[in-house]
PDB file of C-alpha atoms in Angstrom:
ATOM      1  CA  MET A   3      56.609 -64.860   9.279  1.00  0.00           C
ATOM      2  CA  ALA A   4      58.516 -66.610   6.476  1.00  0.00           C
ATOM      3  CA  PRO A   5      62.327 -66.891   6.138  1.00  0.00           C
ATOM      4  CA  ASN A   6      63.781 -64.974   3.184  1.00  0.00           C
ATOM      5  CA  ALA A   7      67.536 -64.974   3.796  1.00  0.00           C
ATOM      6  CA  PHE A   8      69.907 -66.898   5.787  1.00  0.00           C
ATOM      7  CA  GLU A   9      73.367 -66.437   6.894  1.00  0.00           C
ATOM      8  CA  ARG A  10      74.395 -69.505   8.832  1.00  0.00           C
ATOM      9  CA  ARG A  11      77.930 -70.850   9.413  1.00  0.00           C
ATOM     10  CA  THR A  12      79.422 -73.095  12.001  1.00  0.00           C
ATOM     11  CA  THR A  13      82.490 -71.793  13.760  1.00  0.00           C
ATOM     12  CA  GLU A  14      84.130 -72.595  17.083  1.00  0.00           C
ATOM     13  CA  GLY A  15      81.566 -75.447  17.487  1.00  0.00           C
ATOM     14  CA  PHE A  16      78.497 -72.977  17.121  1.00  0.00           C
ATOM     15  CA  ALA A  17      75.873 -72.461  14.555  1.00  0.00           C
ATOM     16  CA  LYS A  18      76.115 -68.659  14.157  1.00  0.00           C
ATOM     17  CA  GLY A  19      74.256 -66.309  11.913  1.00  0.00           C
ATOM     18  CA  GLU A  20      70.912 -64.557  11.241  1.00  0.00           C
ATOM     19  CA  VAL A  21      67.819 -65.127   9.421  1.00  0.00           C
ATOM     20  CA  LYS A  22      65.648 -62.460   7.861  1.00  0.00           C
ATOM     21  CA  LEU A  23      61.918 -62.847   7.806  1.00  0.00           C
ATOM     22  CA  ASP A  24      59.020 -61.457   5.851  1.00  0.00           C
ATOM     23  CA  GLY A  25      55.724 -60.958   7.547  1.00  0.00           C
ATOM     24  CA  ILE A  26      52.709 -62.994   6.310  1.00  0.00           C
ATOM     25  CA  ASP A  27      48.943 -62.544   6.975  1.00  0.00           C
ATOM     26  CA  GLN A  28      48.342 -59.653   9.289  1.00  0.00           C
ATOM     27  CA  TYR A  29      52.090 -58.857   9.361  1.00  0.00           C
ATOM     28  CA  LEU A  30      52.392 -58.658   5.586  1.00  0.00           C
ATOM     29  CA  GLY A  31      54.838 -55.850   4.700  1.00  0.00           C
ATOM     30  CA  GLN A  32      56.796 -56.107   8.038  1.00  0.00           C
ATOM     31  CA  THR A  33      60.305 -57.501   8.238  1.00  0.00           C
ATOM     32  CA  ALA A  34      62.191 -59.044  11.116  1.00  0.00           C
ATOM     33  CA  ARG A  35      65.530 -60.464  11.857  1.00  0.00           C
ATOM     34  CA  LEU A  36      66.655 -63.198  14.301  1.00  0.00           C
ATOM     35  CA  ASP A  37      70.294 -63.393  15.372  1.00  0.00           C
ATOM     36  CA  PHE A  38      71.591 -66.700  16.721  1.00  0.00           C
ATOM     37  CA  LYS A  39      74.457 -68.529  18.153  1.00  0.00           C
ATOM     38  CA  ASN A  40      73.051 -72.085  18.534  1.00  0.00           C
ATOM     39  CA  GLU A  41      70.003 -70.365  20.214  1.00  0.00           C
ATOM     40  CA  PHE A  42      67.983 -67.420  19.036  1.00  0.00           C
ATOM     41  CA  LEU A  43      69.426 -64.436  20.891  1.00  0.00           C
ATOM     42  CA  ILE A  44      68.173 -61.092  19.419  1.00  0.00           C
ATOM     43  CA  ALA A  45      64.812 -60.431  17.725  1.00  0.00           C
ATOM     44  CA  THR A  46      64.441 -57.253  15.697  1.00  0.00           C
ATOM     45  CA  VAL A  47      61.297 -55.986  13.980  1.00  0.00           C
ATOM     46  CA  GLY A  48      61.997 -53.321  11.457  1.00  0.00           C
ATOM     47  CA  GLU A  49      64.787 -51.343  13.147  1.00  0.00           C
ATOM     48  CA  GLU A  50      63.511 -51.972  16.721  1.00  0.00           C
ATOM     49  CA  VAL A  51      65.136 -54.659  18.891  1.00  0.00           C
ATOM     50  CA  VAL A  52      62.119 -56.343  20.533  1.00  0.00           C
ATOM     51  CA  ALA A  53      63.754 -59.252  22.513  1.00  0.00           C
ATOM     52  CA  THR A  54      67.259 -60.252  23.655  1.00  0.00           C
ATOM     53  CA  THR A  55      68.780 -62.938  25.765  1.00  0.00           C
ATOM     54  CA  PRO A  56      68.320 -63.814  28.602  1.00  0.00           C
ATOM     55  CA  ASP A  57      64.597 -63.769  27.607  1.00  0.00           C
ATOM     56  CA  LEU A  58      63.866 -66.697  25.437  1.00  0.00           C
ATOM     57  CA  ILE A  59      63.089 -66.209  21.684  1.00  0.00           C
ATOM     58  CA  SER A  60      61.302 -69.299  20.310  1.00  0.00           C
ATOM     59  CA  VAL A  61      60.315 -70.127  16.769  1.00  0.00           C
ATOM     60  CA  LEU A  62      57.339 -72.304  16.277  1.00  0.00           C
ATOM     61  CA  ASP A  63      55.844 -73.975  13.190  1.00  0.00           C
ATOM     62  CA  PHE A  64      52.771 -71.909  12.276  1.00  0.00           C
ATOM     63  CA  GLU A  65      50.627 -75.007  11.701  1.00  0.00           C
ATOM     64  CA  THR A  66      51.699 -77.458  14.327  1.00  0.00           C
ATOM     65  CA  GLY A  67      53.119 -75.212  17.009  1.00  0.00           C
ATOM     66  CA  LEU A  68      56.149 -77.433  17.227  1.00  0.00           C
ATOM     67  CA  PRO A  69      59.512 -75.660  17.955  1.00  0.00           C
ATOM     68  CA  ILE A  70      62.035 -75.133  15.174  1.00  0.00           C
ATOM     69  CA  THR A  71      65.662 -74.866  16.047  1.00  0.00           C
ATOM     70  CA  THR A  72      68.237 -72.620  14.415  1.00  0.00           C
ATOM     71  CA  GLU A  73      69.452 -75.718  12.442  1.00  0.00           C
ATOM     72  CA  GLY A  74      65.940 -76.797  11.486  1.00  0.00           C
ATOM     73  CA  LEU A  75      64.782 -73.410  10.111  1.00  0.00           C
ATOM     74  CA  ARG A  76      64.330 -73.521   6.237  1.00  0.00           C
ATOM     75  CA  TYR A  77      63.145 -71.395   3.366  1.00  0.00           C
ATOM     76  CA  GLY A  78      59.337 -71.834   2.968  1.00  0.00           C
ATOM     77  CA  ASN A  79      58.648 -72.472   6.677  1.00  0.00           C
ATOM     78  CA  ARG A  80      55.677 -70.546   8.006  1.00  0.00           C
ATOM     79  CA  ILE A  81      56.650 -69.602  11.586  1.00  0.00           C
ATOM     80  CA  ALA A  82      55.508 -67.704  14.613  1.00  0.00           C
ATOM     81  CA  VAL A  83      58.216 -66.045  16.758  1.00  0.00           C
ATOM     82  CA  ILE A  84      57.387 -65.578  20.411  1.00  0.00           C
ATOM     83  CA  GLY A  85      59.291 -64.099  23.358  1.00  0.00           C
ATOM     84  CA  LEU A  86      59.123 -65.734  26.848  1.00  0.00           C
ATOM     85  CA  SER A  87      60.248 -63.792  29.883  1.00  0.00           C
ATOM     86  CA  CYS A  88      63.205 -65.378  31.743  1.00  0.00           C
ATOM     87  CA  ASN A  89      63.319 -66.006  35.488  1.00  0.00           C
ATOM     88  CA  GLU A  90      64.074 -62.753  37.435  1.00  0.00           C
ATOM     89  CA  LYS A  91      67.413 -64.175  38.528  1.00  0.00           C
ATOM     90  CA  TRP A  92      68.637 -63.956  34.987  1.00  0.00           C
ATOM     91  CA  ARG A  93      67.658 -60.190  35.060  1.00  0.00           C
ATOM     92  CA  THR A  94      70.042 -59.421  37.828  1.00  0.00           C
ATOM     93  CA  GLU A  95      73.413 -57.772  37.003  1.00  0.00           C
ATOM     94  CA  LYS A  96      75.190 -61.080  37.385  1.00  0.00           C
ATOM     95  CA  GLY A  97      72.575 -62.917  35.311  1.00  0.00           C
ATOM     96  CA  ILE A  98      72.895 -60.320  32.425  1.00  0.00           C
ATOM     97  CA  GLU A  99      76.623 -60.380  32.565  1.00  0.00           C
ATOM     98  CA  THR A 100      76.527 -64.185  32.315  1.00  0.00           C
ATOM     99  CA  VAL A 101      73.933 -64.571  29.358  1.00  0.00           C
ATOM    100  CA  GLY A 102      73.117 -61.177  28.187  1.00  0.00           C
ATOM    101  CA  PRO A 103      73.674 -59.904  24.618  1.00  0.00           C
ATOM    102  CA  ARG A 104      77.190 -58.511  25.340  1.00  0.00           C
ATOM    103  CA  TYR A 105      78.391 -62.001  26.638  1.00  0.00           C
ATOM    104  CA  PHE A 106      77.507 -63.307  23.124  1.00  0.00           C
ATOM    105  CA  GLY A 107      79.411 -60.459  21.427  1.00  0.00           C
ATOM    106  CA  TYR A 108      76.537 -58.039  20.618  1.00  0.00           C
ATOM    107  CA  ASP A 109      77.118 -54.441  21.279  1.00  0.00           C
ATOM    108  CA  LEU A 110      73.634 -54.222  22.814  1.00  0.00           C
ATOM    109  CA  ASP A 111      72.229 -53.946  26.353  1.00  0.00           C
ATOM    110  CA  TYR A 112      69.495 -56.312  27.502  1.00  0.00           C
ATOM    111  CA  ARG A 113      66.150 -55.134  26.600  1.00  0.00           C
ATOM    112  CA  PRO A 114      63.184 -56.690  28.429  1.00  0.00           C
ATOM    113  CA  LEU A 115      60.164 -57.817  26.441  1.00  0.00           C
ATOM    114  CA  LYS A 116      57.587 -55.035  26.041  1.00  0.00           C
ATOM    115  CA  GLY A 117      55.543 -54.575  29.252  1.00  0.00           C
ATOM    116  CA  GLU A 118      58.323 -56.102  31.298  1.00  0.00           C
ATOM    117  CA  THR A 119      60.961 -54.411  33.504  1.00  0.00           C
ATOM    118  CA  GLY A 120      64.658 -55.256  33.388  1.00  0.00           C
ATOM    119  CA  ALA A 121      67.443 -55.228  35.842  1.00  0.00           C
TER     120      ALA A 121
END
């Protein structure tokens, strides 16, 4: 994937915003979006939400595999976006209440990664 548009602002001590991505190589023609508030919180491919907090959404440099933070992401980066399942304790009702999408202001329920089961 490659970033094509950023909306990033610092408010209330947080880096908030979204980055839109264009697919490259085998993903050419696909688009994705990452929403963040200091950390990547929501991943959408096309119109489908594919990952949400509390699962981890990580952005890695395509060549080195090193992580890229929300502040480090730039136009021209070639990146891979991966989802990592959270510990099952975060998938409880209390865990999702504490760090799920709604806690961060998104009108969205937790969606486990494909092949996973949620709370």
